[in-house]
JSON list of C-alpha atoms and ligand atoms in Angstrom, two decimals:
[
{"chain": "A", "resi": 18, "resn": "MET", "atom": "CA", "xyz": [-93.57, -45.87, 115.48]},
{"chain": "A", "resi": 19, "resn": "ASP", "atom": "CA", "xyz": [-93.79, -44.83, 111.67]},
{"chain": "A", "resi": 20, "resn": "GLN", "atom": "CA", "xyz": [-95.11, -47.10, 108.92]},
{"chain": "A", "resi": 21, "resn": "VAL", "atom": "CA", "xyz": [-92.18, -46.68, 106.40]},
{"chain": "A", "resi": 22, "resn": "VAL", "atom": "CA", "xyz": [-93.90, -48.47, 103.61]},
{"chain": "A", "resi": 23, "resn": "LYS", "atom": "CA", "xyz": [-97.12, -50.81, 103.69]},
{"chain": "A", "resi": 24, "resn": "ASP", "atom": "CA", "xyz": [-96.76, -53.51, 106.46]},
{"chain": "A", "resi": 25, "resn": "VAL", "atom": "CA", "xyz": [-93.11, -52.25, 107.18]},
{"chain": "A", "resi": 26, "resn": "PHE", "atom": "CA", "xyz": [-92.82, -50.47, 110.52]},
{"chain": "A", "resi": 27, "resn": "ARG", "atom": "CA", "xyz": [-90.01, -48.77, 112.32]},
{"chain": "A", "resi": 28, "resn": "ALA", "atom": "CA", "xyz": [-89.75, -48.08, 115.97]},
{"chain": "A", "resi": 29, "resn": "GLU", "atom": "CA", "xyz": [-87.09, -46.27, 118.06]},
{"chain": "A", "resi": 30, "resn": "GLY", "atom": "CA", "xyz": [-86.06, -46.99, 121.74]},
{"chain": "A", "resi": 31, "resn": "THR", "atom": "CA", "xyz": [-82.87, -45.78, 123.49]},
{"chain": "A", "resi": 32, "resn": "ALA", "atom": "CA", "xyz": [-81.07, -44.28, 120.30]},
{"chain": "A", "resi": 33, "resn": "VAL", "atom": "CA", "xyz": [-81.85, -47.39, 118.45]},
{"chain": "A", "resi": 34, "resn": "ASN", "atom": "CA", "xyz": [-84.42, -48.86, 116.03]},
{"chain": "A", "resi": 35, "resn": "TRP", "atom": "CA", "xyz": [-86.14, -52.01, 115.48]},
{"chain": "A", "resi": 36, "resn": "ALA", "atom": "CA", "xyz": [-88.65, -53.01, 112.68]},
{"chain": "A", "resi": 37, "resn": "LEU", "atom": "CA", "xyz": [-91.86, -54.96, 112.42]},
{"chain": "A", "resi": 38, "resn": "LEU", "atom": "CA", "xyz": [-92.74, -56.78, 109.29]},
{"chain": "A", "resi": 39, "resn": "ARG", "atom": "CA", "xyz": [-96.49, -57.48, 108.90]},
{"chain": "A", "resi": 40, "resn": "GLU", "atom": "CA", "xyz": [-98.23, -60.25, 106.90]},
{"chain": "A", "resi": 41, "resn": "GLY", "atom": "CA", "xyz": [-101.88, -60.93, 107.83]},
{"chain": "A", "resi": 42, "resn": "ARG", "atom": "CA", "xyz": [-102.05, -61.55, 111.58]},
{"chain": "A", "resi": 43, "resn": "ASP", "atom": "CA", "xyz": [-98.33, -62.51, 111.73]},
{"chain": "A", "resi": 44, "resn": "LEU", "atom": "CA", "xyz": [-95.12, -60.38, 112.31]},
{"chain": "A", "resi": 45, "resn": "THR", "atom": "CA", "xyz": [-91.40, -60.55, 112.17]},
{"chain": "A", "resi": 46, "resn": "LEU", "atom": "CA", "xyz": [-89.59, -58.40, 114.69]},
{"chain": "A", "resi": 47, "resn": "VAL", "atom": "CA", "xyz": [-86.10, -57.31, 113.39]},
{"chain": "A", "resi": 48, "resn": "ASP", "atom": "CA", "xyz": [-83.88, -56.60, 116.31]},
{"chain": "A", "resi": 49, "resn": "GLY", "atom": "CA", "xyz": [-85.01, -55.98, 119.92]},
{"chain": "A", "resi": 50, "resn": "GLY", "atom": "CA", "xyz": [-83.62, -52.76, 121.45]},
{"chain": "A", "resi": 51, "resn": "TYR", "atom": "CA", "xyz": [-81.66, -52.53, 124.66]},
{"chain": "A", "resi": 52, "resn": "PRO", "atom": "CA", "xyz": [-82.68, -54.75, 127.79]},
{"chain": "A", "resi": 53, "resn": "GLY", "atom": "CA", "xyz": [-84.44, -51.54, 129.01]},
{"chain": "A", "resi": 54, "resn": "ASP", "atom": "CA", "xyz": [-86.39, -51.30, 125.80]},
{"chain": "A", "resi": 55, "resn": "VAL", "atom": "CA", "xyz": [-88.44, -54.37, 126.33]},
{"chain": "A", "resi": 56, "resn": "GLY", "atom": "CA", "xyz": [-91.55, -52.38, 127.32]},
{"chain": "A", "resi": 57, "resn": "ALA", "atom": "CA", "xyz": [-91.23, -50.10, 124.15]},
{"chain": "A", "resi": 58, "resn": "VAL", "atom": "CA", "xyz": [-90.74, -53.13, 121.88]},
{"chain": "A", "resi": 59, "resn": "LEU", "atom": "CA", "xyz": [-94.26, -54.49, 123.33]},
{"chain": "A", "resi": 60, "resn": "ALA", "atom": "CA", "xyz": [-95.72, -51.35, 122.97]},
{"chain": "A", "resi": 61, "resn": "SER", "atom": "CA", "xyz": [-94.64, -50.84, 119.32]},
{"chain": "A", "resi": 62, "resn": "ILE", "atom": "CA", "xyz": [-96.35, -54.36, 118.70]},
{"chain": "A", "resi": 63, "resn": "ALA", "atom": "CA", "xyz": [-99.45, -53.04, 120.54]},
{"chain": "A", "resi": 64, "resn": "ALA", "atom": "CA", "xyz": [-99.52, -49.69, 118.64]},
{"chain": "A", "resi": 65, "resn": "ILE", "atom": "CA", "xyz": [-100.13, -51.52, 115.28]},
{"chain": "A", "resi": 66, "resn": "GLY", "atom": "CA", "xyz": [-102.70, -53.69, 116.78]},
{"chain": "A", "resi": 67, "resn": "HIS", "atom": "CA", "xyz": [-101.00, -56.99, 117.42]},
{"chain": "A", "resi": 68, "resn": "ARG", "atom": "CA", "xyz": [-100.06, -59.06, 120.36]},
{"chain": "A", "resi": 69, "resn": "PRO", "atom": "CA", "xyz": [-96.49, -60.35, 121.37]},
{"chain": "A", "resi": 70, "resn": "GLU", "atom": "CA", "xyz": [-97.92, -63.83, 120.20]},
{"chain": "A", "resi": 71, "resn": "ASP", "atom": "CA", "xyz": [-98.09, -62.70, 116.84]},
{"chain": "A", "resi": 72, "resn": "VAL", "atom": "CA", "xyz": [-94.42, -62.41, 116.50]},
{"chain": "A", "resi": 73, "resn": "ARG", "atom": "CA", "xyz": [-93.16, -65.46, 114.60]},
{"chain": "A", "resi": 74, "resn": "ALA", "atom": "CA", "xyz": [-89.57, -64.86, 115.19]},
{"chain": "A", "resi": 75, "resn": "VAL", "atom": "CA", "xyz": [-87.15, -62.13, 116.14]},
{"chain": "A", "resi": 76, "resn": "LEU", "atom": "CA", "xyz": [-84.50, -61.67, 113.25]},
{"chain": "A", "resi": 77, "resn": "VAL", "atom": "CA", "xyz": [-81.23, -60.24, 114.57]},
{"chain": "A", "resi": 78, "resn": "THR", "atom": "CA", "xyz": [-79.13, -58.01, 112.49]},
{"chain": "A", "resi": 79, "resn": "HIS", "atom": "CA", "xyz": [-76.41, -58.63, 115.09]},
{"chain": "A", "resi": 80, "resn": "ALA", "atom": "CA", "xyz": [-76.04, -59.60, 118.66]},
{"chain": "A", "resi": 81, "resn": "HIS", "atom": "CA", "xyz": [-74.88, -56.32, 120.41]},
{"chain": "A", "resi": 82, "resn": "VAL", "atom": "CA", "xyz": [-76.65, -55.39, 123.48]},
{"chain": "A", "resi": 83, "resn": "ASP", "atom": "CA", "xyz": [-78.56, -52.62, 121.91]},
{"chain": "A", "resi": 84, "resn": "HIS", "atom": "CA", "xyz": [-80.19, -55.01, 119.37]},
{"chain": "A", "resi": 85, "resn": "VAL", "atom": "CA", "xyz": [-81.17, -57.98, 121.39]},
{"chain": "A", "resi": 86, "resn": "GLY", "atom": "CA", "xyz": [-82.91, -56.55, 124.49]},
{"chain": "A", "resi": 87, "resn": "ALA", "atom": "CA", "xyz": [-86.28, -58.24, 123.99]},
{"chain": "A", "resi": 88, "resn": "LEU", "atom": "CA", "xyz": [-85.12, -61.49, 122.87]},
{"chain": "A", "resi": 89, "resn": "ASN", "atom": "CA", "xyz": [-85.06, -63.31, 126.17]},
{"chain": "A", "resi": 90, "resn": "HIS", "atom": "CA", "xyz": [-88.48, -61.78, 127.18]},
{"chain": "A", "resi": 91, "resn": "LEU", "atom": "CA", "xyz": [-90.26, -63.05, 124.10]},
{"chain": "A", "resi": 92, "resn": "HIS", "atom": "CA", "xyz": [-88.78, -66.45, 124.08]},
{"chain": "A", "resi": 93, "resn": "GLU", "atom": "CA", "xyz": [-89.47, -66.93, 127.77]},
{"chain": "A", "resi": 94, "resn": "ARG", "atom": "CA", "xyz": [-93.26, -65.75, 127.72]},
{"chain": "A", "resi": 95, "resn": "TYR", "atom": "CA", "xyz": [-94.24, -66.66, 124.16]},
{"chain": "A", "resi": 96, "resn": "GLY", "atom": "CA", "xyz": [-91.51, -69.26, 122.98]},
{"chain": "A", "resi": 97, "resn": "THR", "atom": "CA", "xyz": [-90.43, -66.89, 120.16]},
{"chain": "A", "resi": 98, "resn": "PRO", "atom": "CA", "xyz": [-87.43, -67.95, 118.39]},
{"chain": "A", "resi": 99, "resn": "ALA", "atom": "CA", "xyz": [-84.42, -65.85, 117.52]},
{"chain": "A", "resi": 100, "resn": "LEU", "atom": "CA", "xyz": [-82.81, -66.20, 114.23]},
{"chain": "A", "resi": 101, "resn": "MET", "atom": "CA", "xyz": [-79.53, -64.71, 113.04]},
{"chain": "A", "resi": 102, "resn": "HIS", "atom": "CA", "xyz": [-76.55, -65.55, 110.60]},
{"chain": "A", "resi": 103, "resn": "PRO", "atom": "CA", "xyz": [-74.64, -68.69, 111.56]},
{"chain": "A", "resi": 104, "resn": "ASP", "atom": "CA", "xyz": [-71.58, -66.64, 112.27]},
{"chain": "A", "resi": 105, "resn": "GLU", "atom": "CA", "xyz": [-73.60, -64.55, 114.83]},
{"chain": "A", "resi": 106, "resn": "VAL", "atom": "CA", "xyz": [-74.86, -67.32, 116.87]},
{"chain": "A", "resi": 107, "resn": "ALA", "atom": "CA", "xyz": [-71.87, -67.42, 119.17]},
{"chain": "A", "resi": 108, "resn": "ASN", "atom": "CA", "xyz": [-72.09, -63.63, 119.88]},
{"chain": "A", "resi": 109, "resn": "ALA", "atom": "CA", "xyz": [-75.80, -64.18, 120.97]},
{"chain": "A", "resi": 110, "resn": "THR", "atom": "CA", "xyz": [-75.08, -67.06, 123.19]},
{"chain": "A", "resi": 111, "resn": "GLY", "atom": "CA", "xyz": [-72.04, -65.45, 124.89]},
{"chain": "A", "resi": 112, "resn": "GLU", "atom": "CA", "xyz": [-69.36, -67.89, 123.57]},
{"chain": "A", "resi": 113, "resn": "ARG", "atom": "CA", "xyz": [-67.78, -64.88, 121.83]},
{"chain": "A", "resi": 114, "resn": "HIS", "atom": "CA", "xyz": [-67.66, -61.07, 122.38]},
{"chain": "A", "resi": 115, "resn": "GLU", "atom": "CA", "xyz": [-67.13, -58.91, 119.36]},
{"chain": "A", "resi": 116, "resn": "SER", "atom": "CA", "xyz": [-68.36, -55.48, 120.92]},
{"chain": "A", "resi": 117, "resn": "ALA", "atom": "CA", "xyz": [-66.90, -52.20, 122.13]},
{"chain": "A", "resi": 118, "resn": "THR", "atom": "CA", "xyz": [-66.25, -51.93, 125.83]},
{"chain": "A", "resi": 119, "resn": "PRO", "atom": "CA", "xyz": [-67.50, -49.16, 128.03]},
{"chain": "A", "resi": 120, "resn": "ALA", "atom": "CA", "xyz": [-63.58, -47.71, 128.24]},
{"chain": "A", "resi": 121, "resn": "ASP", "atom": "CA", "xyz": [-64.04, -47.39, 124.50]},
{"chain": "A", "resi": 122, "resn": "VAL", "atom": "CA", "xyz": [-67.05, -45.18, 125.09]},
{"chain": "A", "resi": 123, "resn": "ALA", "atom": "CA", "xyz": [-65.65, -43.33, 128.20]},
{"chain": "A", "resi": 124, "resn": "ARG", "atom": "CA", "xyz": [-62.71, -41.97, 126.33]},
{"chain": "A", "resi": 125, "resn": "ARG", "atom": "CA", "xyz": [-65.08, -40.07, 124.17]},
{"chain": "A", "resi": 126, "resn": "ALA", "atom": "CA", "xyz": [-67.36, -39.01, 127.00]},
{"chain": "A", "resi": 127, "resn": "TRP", "atom": "CA", "xyz": [-65.91, -35.53, 127.22]},
{"chain": "A", "resi": 128, "resn": "ARG", "atom": "CA", "xyz": [-68.38, -34.33, 124.51]},
{"chain": "A", "resi": 129, "resn": "PRO", "atom": "CA", "xyz": [-71.82, -33.46, 126.03]},
{"chain": "A", "resi": 130, "resn": "SER", "atom": "CA", "xyz": [-73.93, -35.41, 123.62]},
{"chain": "A", "resi": 131, "resn": "VAL", "atom": "CA", "xyz": [-71.83, -38.55, 124.04]},
{"chain": "A", "resi": 132, "resn": "LEU", "atom": "CA", "xyz": [-72.12, -38.25, 127.92]},
{"chain": "A", "resi": 133, "resn": "ARG", "atom": "CA", "xyz": [-75.91, -37.89, 127.80]},
{"chain": "A", "resi": 134, "resn": "TRP", "atom": "CA", "xyz": [-76.02, -40.78, 125.45]},
{"chain": "A", "resi": 135, "resn": "SER", "atom": "CA", "xyz": [-73.76, -42.96, 127.45]},
{"chain": "A", "resi": 136, "resn": "LEU", "atom": "CA", "xyz": [-76.01, -42.26, 130.76]},
{"chain": "A", "resi": 137, "resn": "ALA", "atom": "CA", "xyz": [-79.26, -43.07, 128.80]},
{"chain": "A", "resi": 138, "resn": "ILE", "atom": "CA", "xyz": [-77.68, -46.43, 127.47]},
{"chain": "A", "resi": 139, "resn": "THR", "atom": "CA", "xyz": [-76.27, -47.36, 130.93]},
{"chain": "A", "resi": 140, "resn": "ARG", "atom": "CA", "xyz": [-79.94, -46.85, 132.42]},
{"chain": "A", "resi": 141, "resn": "ALA", "atom": "CA", "xyz": [-81.38, -48.92, 129.49]},
{"chain": "A", "resi": 142, "resn": "GLY", "atom": "CA", "xyz": [-78.88, -51.86, 130.28]},
{"chain": "A", "resi": 143, "resn": "GLY", "atom": "CA", "xyz": [-75.97, -50.78, 127.80]},
{"chain": "A", "resi": 144, "resn": "THR", "atom": "CA", "xyz": [-73.23, -52.26, 129.95]},
{"chain": "A", "resi": 145, "resn": "GLN", "atom": "CA", "xyz": [-74.80, -55.81, 130.26]},
{"chain": "A", "resi": 146, "resn": "HIS", "atom": "CA", "xyz": [-73.89, -58.69, 128.07]},
{"chain": "A", "resi": 147, "resn": "PRO", "atom": "CA", "xyz": [-77.32, -60.50, 127.67]},
{"chain": "A", "resi": 148, "resn": "VAL", "atom": "CA", "xyz": [-77.04, -64.09, 126.74]},
{"chain": "A", "resi": 149, "resn": "ALA", "atom": "CA", "xyz": [-79.74, -65.62, 124.48]},
{"chain": "A", "resi": 150, "resn": "VAL", "atom": "CA", "xyz": [-78.95, -69.36, 124.69]},
{"chain": "A", "resi": 151, "resn": "HIS", "atom": "CA", "xyz": [-82.06, -69.96, 122.31]},
{"chain": "A", "resi": 152, "resn": "ALA", "atom": "CA", "xyz": [-80.33, -68.20, 119.37]},
{"chain": "A", "resi": 153, "resn": "GLU", "atom": "CA", "xyz": [-80.65, -70.12, 116.14]},
{"chain": "A", "resi": 154, "resn": "ALA", "atom": "CA", "xyz": [-78.90, -69.74, 112.64]},
{"chain": "A", "resi": 155, "resn": "PHE", "atom": "CA", "xyz": [-81.19, -69.11, 109.74]},
{"chain": "A", "resi": 156, "resn": "GLU", "atom": "CA", "xyz": [-80.22, -70.31, 106.23]},
{"chain": "A", "resi": 157, "resn": "PRO", "atom": "CA", "xyz": [-78.20, -67.71, 104.49]},
{"chain": "A", "resi": 158, "resn": "GLY", "atom": "CA", "xyz": [-78.98, -66.48, 101.07]},
{"chain": "A", "resi": 159, "resn": "THR", "atom": "CA", "xyz": [-82.54, -67.53, 100.61]},
{"chain": "A", "resi": 160, "resn": "PRO", "atom": "CA", "xyz": [-85.75, -65.40, 101.53]},
{"chain": "A", "resi": 161, "resn": "LEU", "atom": "CA", "xyz": [-86.68, -66.62, 104.91]},
{"chain": "A", "resi": 162, "resn": "ASP", "atom": "CA", "xyz": [-90.17, -68.31, 105.44]},
{"chain": "A", "resi": 163, "resn": "LEU", "atom": "CA", "xyz": [-91.12, -65.54, 107.84]},
{"chain": "A", "resi": 164, "resn": "PRO", "atom": "CA", "xyz": [-93.70, -62.65, 107.43]},
{"chain": "A", "resi": 165, "resn": "GLY", "atom": "CA", "xyz": [-92.25, -59.93, 105.12]},
{"chain": "A", "resi": 166, "resn": "ARG", "atom": "CA", "xyz": [-90.10, -62.75, 103.16]},
{"chain": "A", "resi": 167, "resn": "PRO", "atom": "CA", "xyz": [-86.91, -61.07, 104.19]},
{"chain": "A", "resi": 168, "resn": "VAL", "atom": "CA", "xyz": [-83.60, -62.01, 102.44]},
{"chain": "A", "resi": 169, "resn": "PRO", "atom": "CA", "xyz": [-80.59, -62.01, 104.51]},
{"chain": "A", "resi": 170, "resn": "VAL", "atom": "CA", "xyz": [-77.49, -60.45, 103.00]},
{"chain": "A", "resi": 171, "resn": "HIS", "atom": "CA", "xyz": [-74.25, -61.21, 105.10]},
{"chain": "A", "resi": 172, "resn": "LEU", "atom": "CA", "xyz": [-72.19, -58.27, 105.69]},
{"chain": "A", "resi": 173, "resn": "PRO", "atom": "CA", "xyz": [-69.43, -59.13, 108.14]},
{"chain": "A", "resi": 174, "resn": "GLY", "atom": "CA", "xyz": [-67.38, -56.22, 109.71]},
{"chain": "A", "resi": 175, "resn": "HIS", "atom": "CA", "xyz": [-69.44, -54.71, 112.40]},
{"chain": "A", "resi": 176, "resn": "THR", "atom": "CA", "xyz": [-69.65, -58.30, 113.83]},
{"chain": "A", "resi": 177, "resn": "SER", "atom": "CA", "xyz": [-68.71, -61.52, 112.17]},
{"chain": "A", "resi": 178, "resn": "GLY", "atom": "CA", "xyz": [-72.38, -62.43, 111.36]},
{"chain": "A", "resi": 179, "resn": "SER", "atom": "CA", "xyz": [-73.71, -58.94, 110.75]},
{"chain": "A", "resi": 180, "resn": "ALA", "atom": "CA", "xyz": [-76.52, -59.22, 108.26]},
{"chain": "A", "resi": 181, "resn": "ALA", "atom": "CA", "xyz": [-78.89, -56.91, 106.43]},
{"chain": "A", "resi": 182, "resn": "PHE", "atom": "CA", "xyz": [-82.45, -58.02, 105.51]},
{"chain": "A", "resi": 183, "resn": "VAL", "atom": "CA", "xyz": [-83.83, -57.14, 102.10]},
{"chain": "A", "resi": 184, "resn": "LEU", "atom": "CA", "xyz": [-87.59, -56.79, 101.42]},
{"chain": "A", "resi": 185, "resn": "PRO", "atom": "CA", "xyz": [-87.39, -56.96, 97.46]},
{"chain": "A", "resi": 186, "resn": "ALA", "atom": "CA", "xyz": [-91.18, -56.28, 96.98]},
{"chain": "A", "resi": 187, "resn": "ALA", "atom": "CA", "xyz": [-90.97, -53.17, 99.24]},
{"chain": "A", "resi": 188, "resn": "GLY", "atom": "CA", "xyz": [-87.62, -51.94, 97.89]},
{"chain": "A", "resi": 189, "resn": "VAL", "atom": "CA", "xyz": [-86.44, -51.90, 101.49]},
{"chain": "A", "resi": 190, "resn": "VAL", "atom": "CA", "xyz": [-83.15, -52.90, 103.13]},
{"chain": "A", "resi": 191, "resn": "LEU", "atom": "CA", "xyz": [-82.96, -53.17, 107.04]},
{"chain": "A", "resi": 192, "resn": "THR", "atom": "CA", "xyz": [-79.20, -52.73, 107.35]},
{"chain": "A", "resi": 193, "resn": "GLY", "atom": "CA", "xyz": [-78.59, -53.02, 111.27]},
{"chain": "A", "resi": 194, "resn": "ASP", "atom": "CA", "xyz": [-75.25, -51.24, 112.04]},
{"chain": "A", "resi": 195, "resn": "ALA", "atom": "CA", "xyz": [-73.62, -52.33, 108.73]},
{"chain": "A", "resi": 196, "resn": "LEU", "atom": "CA", "xyz": [-74.92, -48.78, 107.53]},
{"chain": "A", "resi": 197, "resn": "VAL", "atom": "CA", "xyz": [-76.61, -46.19, 109.81]},
{"chain": "A", "resi": 198, "resn": "THR", "atom": "CA", "xyz": [-77.79, -42.54, 109.30]},
{"chain": "A", "resi": 199, "resn": "GLY", "atom": "CA", "xyz": [-77.40, -41.09, 112.56]},
{"chain": "A", "resi": 200, "resn": "HIS", "atom": "CA", "xyz": [-76.03, -41.74, 116.03]},
{"chain": "A", "resi": 201, "resn": "PRO", "atom": "CA", "xyz": [-75.12, -39.42, 119.15]},
{"chain": "A", "resi": 202, "resn": "LEU", "atom": "CA", "xyz": [-71.43, -40.39, 118.45]},
{"chain": "A", "resi": 203, "resn": "LEU", "atom": "CA", "xyz": [-71.66, -39.29, 114.88]},
{"chain": "A", "resi": 204, "resn": "ARG", "atom": "CA", "xyz": [-71.37, -35.57, 114.08]},
{"chain": "A", "resi": 205, "resn": "GLY", "atom": "CA", "xyz": [-73.59, -35.48, 110.97]},
{"chain": "A", "resi": 206, "resn": "SER", "atom": "CA", "xyz": [-76.69, -37.44, 109.70]},
{"chain": "A", "resi": 207, "resn": "GLY", "atom": "CA", "xyz": [-76.88, -39.48, 106.43]},
{"chain": "A", "resi": 208, "resn": "PRO", "atom": "CA", "xyz": [-75.64, -42.86, 105.29]},
{"chain": "A", "resi": 209, "resn": "GLN", "atom": "CA", "xyz": [-72.24, -43.72, 107.07]},
{"chain": "A", "resi": 210, "resn": "LEU", "atom": "CA", "xyz": [-70.66, -46.26, 109.30]},
{"chain": "A", "resi": 211, "resn": "LEU", "atom": "CA", "xyz": [-70.63, -45.82, 113.15]},
{"chain": "A", "resi": 212, "resn": "PRO", "atom": "CA", "xyz": [-67.10, -44.70, 114.62]},
{"chain": "A", "resi": 213, "resn": "GLY", "atom": "CA", "xyz": [-64.26, -47.25, 113.98]},
{"chain": "A", "resi": 214, "resn": "PHE", "atom": "CA", "xyz": [-63.92, -48.70, 117.56]},
{"chain": "A", "resi": 215, "resn": "PHE", "atom": "CA", "xyz": [-67.53, -49.94, 117.27]},
{"chain": "A", "resi": 216, "resn": "HIS", "atom": "CA", "xyz": [-66.52, -52.34, 114.41]},
{"chain": "A", "resi": 217, "resn": "HIS", "atom": "CA", "xyz": [-64.97, -55.70, 114.92]},
{"chain": "A", "resi": 218, "resn": "ASP", "atom": "CA", "xyz": [-63.21, -55.73, 111.66]},
{"chain": "A", "resi": 219, "resn": "LEU", "atom": "CA", "xyz": [-63.18, -52.31, 109.98]},
{"chain": "A", "resi": 220, "resn": "ASP", "atom": "CA", "xyz": [-61.70, -53.58, 106.75]},
{"chain": "A", "resi": 221, "resn": "ALA", "atom": "CA", "xyz": [-64.39, -56.09, 106.36]},
{"chain": "A", "resi": 222, "resn": "ALA", "atom": "CA", "xyz": [-67.07, -53.52, 107.24]},
{"chain": "A", "resi": 223, "resn": "ARG", "atom": "CA", "xyz": [-65.60, -51.41, 104.37]},
{"chain": "A", "resi": 224, "resn": "THR", "atom": "CA", "xyz": [-65.81, -54.55, 101.96]},
{"chain": "A", "resi": 225, "resn": "SER", "atom": "CA", "xyz": [-69.35, -55.10, 103.18]},
{"chain": "A", "resi": 226, "resn": "LEU", "atom": "CA", "xyz": [-70.28, -51.59, 102.16]},
{"chain": "A", "resi": 227, "resn": "ALA", "atom": "CA", "xyz": [-69.65, -52.56, 98.60]},
{"chain": "A", "resi": 228, "resn": "ARG", "atom": "CA", "xyz": [-71.82, -55.64, 98.91]},
{"chain": "A", "resi": 229, "resn": "LEU", "atom": "CA", "xyz": [-74.60, -53.74, 100.33]},
{"chain": "A", "resi": 230, "resn": "GLY", "atom": "CA", "xyz": [-74.29, -51.16, 97.58]},
{"chain": "A", "resi": 231, "resn": "ALA", "atom": "CA", "xyz": [-75.17, -53.99, 94.88]},
{"chain": "A", "resi": 232, "resn": "VAL", "atom": "CA", "xyz": [-78.59, -54.62, 96.91]},
{"chain": "A", "resi": 233, "resn": "GLU", "atom": "CA", "xyz": [-81.50, -53.23, 94.89]},
{"chain": "A", "resi": 234, "resn": "ALA", "atom": "CA", "xyz": [-83.27, -51.24, 97.57]},
{"chain": "A", "resi": 235, "resn": "GLY", "atom": "CA", "xyz": [-84.21, -47.40, 97.58]},
{"chain": "A", "resi": 236, "resn": "LEU", "atom": "CA", "xyz": [-85.18, -47.16, 101.09]},
{"chain": "A", "resi": 237, "resn": "VAL", "atom": "CA", "xyz": [-82.72, -47.92, 104.03]},
{"chain": "A", "resi": 238, "resn": "VAL", "atom": "CA", "xyz": [-84.05, -48.57, 107.49]},
{"chain": "A", "resi": 239, "resn": "PRO", "atom": "CA", "xyz": [-80.95, -48.57, 109.72]},
{"chain": "A", "resi": 240, "resn": "GLY", "atom": "CA", "xyz": [-80.23, -49.79, 113.15]},
{"chain": "A", "resi": 241, "resn": "HIS", "atom": "CA", "xyz": [-79.66, -46.17, 114.22]},
{"chain": "A", "resi": 242, "resn": "GLY", "atom": "CA", "xyz": [-80.76, -43.04, 112.59]},
{"chain": "A", "resi": 243, "resn": "ALA", "atom": "CA", "xyz": [-83.76, -42.25, 110.35]},
{"chain": "A", "resi": 244, "resn": "PRO", "atom": "CA", "xyz": [-84.97, -44.00, 107.42]},
{"chain": "A", "resi": 245, "resn": "TRP", "atom": "CA", "xyz": [-83.26, -42.73, 104.44]},
{"chain": "A", "resi": 246, "resn": "ARG", "atom": "CA", "xyz": [-84.47, -42.94, 100.68]},
{"chain": "A", "resi": 247, "resn": "GLY", "atom": "CA", "xyz": [-82.01, -42.68, 97.71]},
{"chain": "A", "resi": 248, "resn": "ASP", "atom": "CA", "xyz": [-79.38, -44.20, 95.61]},
{"chain": "A", "resi": 249, "resn": "LEU", "atom": "CA", "xyz": [-77.80, -47.12, 97.75]},
{"chain": "A", "resi": 250, "resn": "ALA", "atom": "CA", "xyz": [-74.64, -47.58, 95.74]},
{"chain": "A", "resi": 251, "resn": "ARG", "atom": "CA", "xyz": [-73.79, -44.08, 95.98]},
{"chain": "A", "resi": 252, "resn": "ALA", "atom": "CA", "xyz": [-74.53, -43.84, 99.52]},
{"chain": "A", "resi": 253, "resn": "THR", "atom": "CA", "xyz": [-72.31, -46.72, 100.34]},
{"chain": "A", "resi": 254, "resn": "GLU", "atom": "CA", "xyz": [-69.45, -45.42, 98.17]},
{"chain": "A", "resi": 255, "resn": "ARG", "atom": "CA", "xyz": [-69.79, -42.11, 100.25]},
{"chain": "A", "resi": 256, "resn": "ALA", "atom": "CA", "xyz": [-69.91, -44.08, 103.43]},
{"chain": "A", "resi": 257, "resn": "ALA", "atom": "CA", "xyz": [-66.69, -45.93, 102.47]},
{"chain": "A", "resi": 258, "resn": "ARG", "atom": "CA", "xyz": [-64.93, -42.61, 101.80]},
{"chain": "A", "resi": 259, "resn": "LEU", "atom": "CA", "xyz": [-65.93, -41.11, 105.00]},
{"chain": "A", "resi": 260, "resn": "ILE", "atom": "CA", "xyz": [-64.01, -43.96, 106.82]},
{"chain": "A", "resi": 261, "resn": "ALA", "atom": "CA", "xyz": [-60.84, -43.14, 104.92]},
{"chain": "B", "resi": 301, "resn": "ZN", "atom": "ZN1", "xyz": [-76.30, -50.63, 117.49]}
]
């Protein structure tokens, strides 16, 4: 668990990140790890002196299995709502599937790093399709009335309803998988997209990089990889060039 800036914390589970935004006694949890990461999510809340009851909502960058693991636990125990872009709700409720298949991953499993990762995520529930029937849409485009006052930015491509969350006062953007900085399936680190087969619509993901590049934030907290500080416009241009 690191505090990336005041009241913004980032924790890492099974090669995936989530974040906690603090405002007084209240928290917003951004993403929820794999199903096997629920204990680690709860531990990260405790590590900053909070209780799960303090989480006002889970904000979801996108509803892939590595980002929604804690949603049902928090909803069943504490009634915590799960909010996401309107175009993402069907992915969370299981009415739609926009994710890579185990076969996509298996084709690449000859690399030792990929094999290690795929065994780890399988143990963490990575082959499941968790369904969160309580998923709700937030109102896009306006600051959300939640701790941290995150502003959603719709970045379709990785999934139809992928979103980043900008924290204007902190100069931070939480990018989910619309821009990552490291992953066991990537050869290098730094701002880039995940491999193409992970994206529902790679062309849209490329277009969304330009939209993300216009966001004013100097610190990226991605869904995968370490926080990154720098010029976001240049970073997203570089990420778009790496696809081509
Ligand atoms: Zn992910």
